[in-house]
Amino acid sequence: MRKGELFIKDEIIWRDVMTFYYEKVCGFLYSEARCLDDKDFEFWIRHYDKSVEFWMPSWDDDGNLTSNPRTEISLMYYDSRDGLEDRVFRIQTDRSGASSEPDPRTLHSISNIEITDASKESCSVRYNWITKSFRYNKVDTYFGVTFVELIVNSDENYAISRKKVILKNDYIDHVLDIYHV
Protein backbone atom coordinates (compact mmCIF):
# COMPACT_ATOMS: atom_id res chain seq x y z
CA MET A 1 0.00 0.00 0.00
CA ARG A 2 1.35 3.41 -0.94
CA LYS A 3 1.07 6.48 1.24
CA GLY A 4 -2.33 8.12 0.87
CA GLU A 5 -4.19 4.86 0.21
CA LEU A 6 -6.75 3.22 2.42
CA PHE A 7 -7.87 -0.38 2.00
CA ILE A 8 -11.59 -1.04 2.12
CA LYS A 9 -12.67 -4.60 1.36
CA ASP A 10 -9.67 -5.34 -0.86
CA GLU A 11 -10.16 -2.17 -2.89
CA ILE A 12 -7.90 0.83 -2.75
CA ILE A 13 -9.71 4.09 -2.09
CA TRP A 14 -7.65 7.25 -2.55
CA ARG A 15 -7.86 9.56 0.45
CA ASP A 16 -7.89 12.58 -1.85
CA VAL A 17 -11.39 11.68 -3.09
CA MET A 18 -12.75 10.37 0.20
CA THR A 19 -15.14 12.30 2.39
CA PHE A 20 -14.65 9.81 5.21
CA TYR A 21 -11.19 9.61 6.74
CA TYR A 22 -10.47 6.72 9.09
CA GLU A 23 -9.05 8.91 11.86
CA LYS A 24 -12.03 11.27 11.71
CA VAL A 25 -14.49 8.36 11.72
CA CYS A 26 -12.75 6.93 14.81
CA GLY A 27 -12.85 10.32 16.53
CA PHE A 28 -16.55 10.64 15.78
CA LEU A 29 -17.31 7.19 17.25
CA TYR A 30 -15.15 7.88 20.31
CA SER A 31 -17.01 11.16 20.82
CA GLU A 32 -20.37 9.39 20.78
CA ALA A 33 -19.16 6.84 23.36
CA ARG A 34 -17.69 9.58 25.58
CA CYS A 35 -21.00 11.44 25.55
CA LEU A 36 -22.73 8.35 26.94
CA ASP A 37 -20.11 7.93 29.67
CA ASP A 38 -20.35 11.62 30.57
CA LYS A 39 -24.16 11.52 30.38
CA ASP A 40 -24.01 14.39 27.92
CA PHE A 41 -27.17 13.28 26.15
CA GLU A 42 -27.76 16.67 24.51
CA PHE A 43 -24.49 16.41 22.60
CA TRP A 44 -24.88 12.62 22.13
CA ILE A 45 -28.16 13.08 20.25
CA ARG A 46 -26.44 15.47 17.81
CA HIS A 47 -24.42 12.50 16.52
CA TYR A 48 -27.63 11.22 14.89
CA ASP A 49 -29.38 12.29 11.71
CA LYS A 50 -33.08 13.22 12.01
CA SER A 51 -34.10 10.15 10.00
CA VAL A 52 -31.83 7.68 11.82
CA GLU A 53 -32.92 4.10 12.36
CA PHE A 54 -31.53 2.78 15.68
CA TRP A 55 -32.07 -0.95 16.05
CA MET A 56 -30.95 -3.61 18.48
CA PRO A 57 -32.38 -6.94 17.28
CA SER A 58 -32.99 -9.76 19.73
CA TRP A 59 -31.95 -13.39 19.45
CA ASP A 60 -34.72 -15.90 18.74
CA ASP A 61 -35.08 -19.31 20.39
CA ASP A 62 -32.88 -20.90 17.72
CA GLY A 63 -30.00 -18.49 18.35
CA ASN A 64 -30.61 -16.37 15.26
CA LEU A 65 -31.02 -12.62 15.19
CA THR A 66 -34.45 -11.27 14.42
CA SER A 67 -34.49 -9.70 10.97
CA ASN A 68 -37.40 -7.27 10.94
CA PRO A 69 -37.88 -4.69 13.71
CA ARG A 70 -41.45 -3.99 12.63
CA THR A 71 -42.70 -7.60 12.83
CA GLU A 72 -40.38 -9.29 15.34
CA ILE A 73 -39.25 -8.56 18.89
CA SER A 74 -36.29 -6.22 19.28
CA LEU A 75 -34.34 -5.21 22.35
CA MET A 76 -34.55 -1.58 21.13
CA TYR A 77 -35.96 0.08 18.06
CA TYR A 78 -36.35 3.74 17.15
CA ASP A 79 -37.32 4.62 13.59
CA SER A 80 -36.18 8.25 13.86
CA ARG A 81 -34.23 10.62 16.05
CA ASP A 82 -37.54 11.70 17.61
CA GLY A 83 -37.67 8.34 19.40
CA LEU A 84 -34.13 8.75 20.70
CA GLU A 85 -34.91 12.30 21.83
CA ASP A 86 -37.96 11.02 23.71
CA ARG A 87 -35.82 8.34 25.37
CA VAL A 88 -33.27 10.98 26.43
CA PHE A 89 -36.07 13.14 27.83
CA ARG A 90 -37.37 10.23 29.89
CA ILE A 91 -33.89 9.42 31.20
CA GLN A 92 -33.23 13.03 32.17
CA THR A 93 -36.61 13.56 33.86
CA ASP A 94 -36.95 10.10 35.46
CA ARG A 95 -40.24 9.61 33.58
CA SER A 96 -39.65 6.00 32.71
CA GLY A 97 -39.77 2.69 34.50
CA ALA A 98 -36.51 1.83 32.77
CA SER A 99 -34.77 4.78 34.44
CA SER A 100 -33.39 4.06 37.84
CA GLU A 101 -31.59 5.72 40.71
CA PRO A 102 -28.75 5.92 41.16
CA ASP A 103 -27.75 6.41 37.55
CA PRO A 104 -25.28 3.77 36.44
CA ARG A 105 -21.70 4.83 35.78
CA THR A 106 -20.59 3.50 32.42
CA LEU A 107 -17.35 3.03 30.55
CA HIS A 108 -17.52 2.35 26.81
CA SER A 109 -14.60 0.86 24.91
CA ILE A 110 -14.77 0.48 21.16
CA SER A 111 -12.27 -1.40 19.04
CA ASN A 112 -11.69 -3.09 15.69
CA ILE A 113 -13.15 -0.11 13.86
CA GLU A 114 -13.37 -1.01 10.20
CA ILE A 115 -14.70 1.00 7.29
CA THR A 116 -16.44 -1.65 5.23
CA ASP A 117 -17.69 0.56 2.41
CA ALA A 118 -17.44 4.23 1.50
CA SER A 119 -18.49 6.75 -1.08
CA LYS A 120 -18.55 10.53 -1.04
CA GLU A 121 -22.09 10.44 0.39
CA SER A 122 -21.93 7.68 3.01
CA CYS A 123 -19.67 5.35 4.90
CA SER A 124 -20.41 1.93 6.43
CA VAL A 125 -18.54 1.12 9.63
CA ARG A 126 -18.32 -1.99 11.79
CA TYR A 127 -16.84 -2.00 15.28
CA ASN A 128 -16.77 -4.07 18.44
CA TRP A 129 -17.59 -2.66 21.85
CA ILE A 130 -17.60 -3.47 25.54
CA THR A 131 -19.49 -1.46 28.13
CA LYS A 132 -18.91 -1.74 31.85
CA SER A 133 -21.74 -0.45 34.00
CA PHE A 134 -21.47 0.13 37.76
CA ARG A 135 -24.50 0.46 40.03
CA TYR A 136 -25.41 -0.88 43.48
CA ASN A 137 -21.77 -1.93 44.05
CA LYS A 138 -22.02 -4.33 41.12
CA VAL A 139 -20.30 -4.26 37.74
CA ASP A 140 -22.21 -5.50 34.70
CA THR A 141 -20.54 -6.15 31.36
CA TYR A 142 -22.19 -5.85 27.97
CA PHE A 143 -20.46 -6.52 24.67
CA GLY A 144 -21.25 -6.79 21.02
CA VAL A 145 -20.75 -5.47 17.52
CA THR A 146 -22.25 -2.38 15.92
CA PHE A 147 -22.85 -1.47 12.29
CA VAL A 148 -23.34 2.21 11.48
CA GLU A 149 -23.97 4.16 8.34
CA LEU A 150 -22.46 7.64 8.44
CA ILE A 151 -23.41 10.57 6.26
CA VAL A 152 -22.19 14.15 6.06
CA ASN A 153 -24.87 16.50 7.38
CA SER A 154 -25.59 20.09 6.38
CA ASP A 155 -22.99 21.36 8.88
CA GLU A 156 -20.31 19.30 7.09
CA ASN A 157 -20.09 17.01 10.15
CA TYR A 158 -20.70 13.29 10.30
CA ALA A 159 -24.08 11.98 11.40
CA ILE A 160 -25.32 8.46 12.02
CA SER A 161 -28.13 7.63 9.58
CA ARG A 162 -28.48 3.97 10.61
CA LYS A 163 -27.24 2.02 13.62
CA LYS A 164 -27.62 -1.68 14.26
CA VAL A 165 -26.35 -2.87 17.63
CA ILE A 166 -25.91 -6.59 18.22
CA LEU A 167 -25.68 -7.49 21.90
CA LYS A 168 -23.69 -10.73 22.13
CA ASN A 169 -24.42 -11.44 25.81
CA ASP A 170 -28.17 -10.97 25.84
CA TYR A 171 -28.93 -12.83 29.08
CA ILE A 172 -29.19 -9.83 31.36
CA ASP A 173 -30.84 -9.46 34.74
CA HIS A 174 -32.26 -5.95 34.37
CA VAL A 175 -33.47 -3.41 31.83
CA LEU A 176 -31.00 -2.36 29.17
CA ASP A 177 -30.95 1.26 28.05
CA ILE A 178 -29.28 3.37 25.35
CA TYR A 179 -26.37 4.29 27.64
CA HIS A 180 -25.43 0.61 28.01
CA VAL A 181 -24.64 0.15 24.32
GROMACS .gro file of C-alpha atoms in nm:
model
  181
    1MET     CA    1   0.000   0.000   0.000
    2ARG     CA    2   0.135   0.341  -0.094
    3LYS     CA    3   0.107   0.648   0.124
    4GLY     CA    4  -0.233   0.812   0.087
    5GLU     CA    5  -0.419   0.486   0.021
    6LEU     CA    6  -0.675   0.322   0.242
    7PHE     CA    7  -0.787  -0.038   0.200
    8ILE     CA    8  -1.159  -0.104   0.212
    9LYS     CA    9  -1.267  -0.460   0.136
   10ASP     CA   10  -0.967  -0.534  -0.086
   11GLU     CA   11  -1.016  -0.217  -0.289
   12ILE     CA   12  -0.790   0.083  -0.275
   13ILE     CA   13  -0.971   0.409  -0.209
   14TRP     CA   14  -0.765   0.725  -0.255
   15ARG     CA   15  -0.786   0.956   0.045
   16ASP     CA   16  -0.789   1.258  -0.185
   17VAL     CA   17  -1.139   1.168  -0.309
   18MET     CA   18  -1.275   1.037   0.020
   19THR     CA   19  -1.514   1.230   0.239
   20PHE     CA   20  -1.465   0.981   0.521
   21TYR     CA   21  -1.119   0.961   0.674
   22TYR     CA   22  -1.047   0.672   0.909
   23GLU     CA   23  -0.905   0.891   1.186
   24LYS     CA   24  -1.203   1.127   1.171
   25VAL     CA   25  -1.449   0.836   1.172
   26CYS     CA   26  -1.275   0.693   1.481
   27GLY     CA   27  -1.285   1.032   1.653
   28PHE     CA   28  -1.655   1.064   1.578
   29LEU     CA   29  -1.731   0.719   1.725
   30TYR     CA   30  -1.515   0.788   2.031
   31SER     CA   31  -1.701   1.116   2.082
   32GLU     CA   32  -2.037   0.939   2.078
   33ALA     CA   33  -1.916   0.684   2.336
   34ARG     CA   34  -1.769   0.958   2.558
   35CYS     CA   35  -2.100   1.144   2.555
   36LEU     CA   36  -2.273   0.835   2.694
   37ASP     CA   37  -2.011   0.793   2.967
   38ASP     CA   38  -2.035   1.162   3.057
   39LYS     CA   39  -2.416   1.152   3.038
   40ASP     CA   40  -2.401   1.439   2.792
   41PHE     CA   41  -2.717   1.328   2.615
   42GLU     CA   42  -2.776   1.667   2.451
   43PHE     CA   43  -2.449   1.641   2.260
   44TRP     CA   44  -2.488   1.262   2.213
   45ILE     CA   45  -2.816   1.308   2.025
   46ARG     CA   46  -2.644   1.547   1.781
   47HIS     CA   47  -2.442   1.250   1.652
   48TYR     CA   48  -2.763   1.122   1.489
   49ASP     CA   49  -2.938   1.229   1.171
   50LYS     CA   50  -3.308   1.322   1.201
   51SER     CA   51  -3.410   1.015   1.000
   52VAL     CA   52  -3.183   0.768   1.182
   53GLU     CA   53  -3.292   0.410   1.236
   54PHE     CA   54  -3.153   0.278   1.568
   55TRP     CA   55  -3.207  -0.095   1.605
   56MET     CA   56  -3.095  -0.361   1.848
   57PRO     CA   57  -3.238  -0.694   1.728
   58SER     CA   58  -3.299  -0.976   1.973
   59TRP     CA   59  -3.195  -1.339   1.945
   60ASP     CA   60  -3.472  -1.590   1.874
   61ASP     CA   61  -3.508  -1.931   2.039
   62ASP     CA   62  -3.288  -2.090   1.772
   63GLY     CA   63  -3.000  -1.849   1.835
   64ASN     CA   64  -3.061  -1.637   1.526
   65LEU     CA   65  -3.102  -1.262   1.519
   66THR     CA   66  -3.445  -1.127   1.442
   67SER     CA   67  -3.449  -0.970   1.097
   68ASN     CA   68  -3.740  -0.727   1.094
   69PRO     CA   69  -3.788  -0.469   1.371
   70ARG     CA   70  -4.145  -0.399   1.263
   71THR     CA   71  -4.270  -0.760   1.283
   72GLU     CA   72  -4.038  -0.929   1.534
   73ILE     CA   73  -3.925  -0.856   1.889
   74SER     CA   74  -3.629  -0.622   1.928
   75LEU     CA   75  -3.434  -0.521   2.235
   76MET     CA   76  -3.455  -0.158   2.113
   77TYR     CA   77  -3.596   0.008   1.806
   78TYR     CA   78  -3.635   0.374   1.715
   79ASP     CA   79  -3.732   0.462   1.359
   80SER     CA   80  -3.618   0.825   1.386
   81ARG     CA   81  -3.423   1.062   1.605
   82ASP     CA   82  -3.754   1.170   1.761
   83GLY     CA   83  -3.767   0.834   1.940
   84LEU     CA   84  -3.413   0.875   2.070
   85GLU     CA   85  -3.491   1.230   2.183
   86ASP     CA   86  -3.796   1.102   2.371
   87ARG     CA   87  -3.582   0.834   2.537
   88VAL     CA   88  -3.327   1.098   2.643
   89PHE     CA   89  -3.607   1.314   2.783
   90ARG     CA   90  -3.737   1.023   2.989
   91ILE     CA   91  -3.389   0.942   3.120
   92GLN     CA   92  -3.323   1.303   3.217
   93THR     CA   93  -3.661   1.356   3.386
   94ASP     CA   94  -3.695   1.010   3.546
   95ARG     CA   95  -4.024   0.961   3.358
   96SER     CA   96  -3.965   0.600   3.271
   97GLY     CA   97  -3.977   0.269   3.450
   98ALA     CA   98  -3.651   0.183   3.277
   99SER     CA   99  -3.477   0.478   3.444
  100SER     CA  100  -3.339   0.406   3.784
  101GLU     CA  101  -3.159   0.572   4.071
  102PRO     CA  102  -2.875   0.592   4.116
  103ASP     CA  103  -2.775   0.641   3.755
  104PRO     CA  104  -2.528   0.377   3.644
  105ARG     CA  105  -2.170   0.483   3.578
  106THR     CA  106  -2.059   0.350   3.242
  107LEU     CA  107  -1.735   0.303   3.055
  108HIS     CA  108  -1.752   0.235   2.681
  109SER     CA  109  -1.460   0.086   2.491
  110ILE     CA  110  -1.477   0.048   2.116
  111SER     CA  111  -1.227  -0.140   1.904
  112ASN     CA  112  -1.169  -0.309   1.569
  113ILE     CA  113  -1.315  -0.011   1.386
  114GLU     CA  114  -1.337  -0.101   1.020
  115ILE     CA  115  -1.470   0.100   0.729
  116THR     CA  116  -1.644  -0.165   0.523
  117ASP     CA  117  -1.769   0.056   0.241
  118ALA     CA  118  -1.744   0.423   0.150
  119SER     CA  119  -1.849   0.675  -0.108
  120LYS     CA  120  -1.855   1.053  -0.104
  121GLU     CA  121  -2.209   1.044   0.039
  122SER     CA  122  -2.193   0.768   0.301
  123CYS     CA  123  -1.967   0.535   0.490
  124SER     CA  124  -2.041   0.193   0.643
  125VAL     CA  125  -1.854   0.112   0.963
  126ARG     CA  126  -1.832  -0.199   1.179
  127TYR     CA  127  -1.684  -0.200   1.528
  128ASN     CA  128  -1.677  -0.407   1.844
  129TRP     CA  129  -1.759  -0.266   2.185
  130ILE     CA  130  -1.760  -0.347   2.554
  131THR     CA  131  -1.949  -0.146   2.813
  132LYS     CA  132  -1.891  -0.174   3.185
  133SER     CA  133  -2.174  -0.045   3.400
  134PHE     CA  134  -2.147   0.013   3.776
  135ARG     CA  135  -2.450   0.046   4.003
  136TYR     CA  136  -2.541  -0.088   4.348
  137ASN     CA  137  -2.177  -0.193   4.405
  138LYS     CA  138  -2.202  -0.433   4.112
  139VAL     CA  139  -2.030  -0.426   3.774
  140ASP     CA  140  -2.221  -0.550   3.470
  141THR     CA  141  -2.054  -0.615   3.136
  142TYR     CA  142  -2.219  -0.585   2.797
  143PHE     CA  143  -2.046  -0.652   2.467
  144GLY     CA  144  -2.125  -0.679   2.102
  145VAL     CA  145  -2.075  -0.547   1.752
  146THR     CA  146  -2.225  -0.238   1.592
  147PHE     CA  147  -2.285  -0.147   1.229
  148VAL     CA  148  -2.334   0.221   1.148
  149GLU     CA  149  -2.397   0.416   0.834
  150LEU     CA  150  -2.246   0.764   0.844
  151ILE     CA  151  -2.341   1.057   0.626
  152VAL     CA  152  -2.219   1.415   0.606
  153ASN     CA  153  -2.487   1.650   0.738
  154SER     CA  154  -2.559   2.009   0.638
  155ASP     CA  155  -2.299   2.136   0.888
  156GLU     CA  156  -2.031   1.930   0.709
  157ASN     CA  157  -2.009   1.701   1.015
  158TYR     CA  158  -2.070   1.329   1.030
  159ALA     CA  159  -2.408   1.198   1.140
  160ILE     CA  160  -2.532   0.846   1.202
  161SER     CA  161  -2.813   0.763   0.958
  162ARG     CA  162  -2.848   0.397   1.061
  163LYS     CA  163  -2.724   0.202   1.362
  164LYS     CA  164  -2.762  -0.168   1.426
  165VAL     CA  165  -2.635  -0.287   1.763
  166ILE     CA  166  -2.591  -0.659   1.822
  167LEU     CA  167  -2.568  -0.749   2.190
  168LYS     CA  168  -2.369  -1.073   2.213
  169ASN     CA  169  -2.442  -1.144   2.581
  170ASP     CA  170  -2.817  -1.097   2.584
  171TYR     CA  171  -2.893  -1.283   2.908
  172ILE     CA  172  -2.919  -0.983   3.136
  173ASP     CA  173  -3.084  -0.946   3.474
  174HIS     CA  174  -3.226  -0.595   3.437
  175VAL     CA  175  -3.347  -0.341   3.183
  176LEU     CA  176  -3.100  -0.236   2.917
  177ASP     CA  177  -3.095   0.126   2.805
  178ILE     CA  178  -2.928   0.337   2.535
  179TYR     CA  179  -2.637   0.429   2.764
  180HIS     CA  180  -2.543   0.061   2.801
  181VAL     CA  181  -2.464   0.015   2.432
   0.00000   0.00000   0.00000
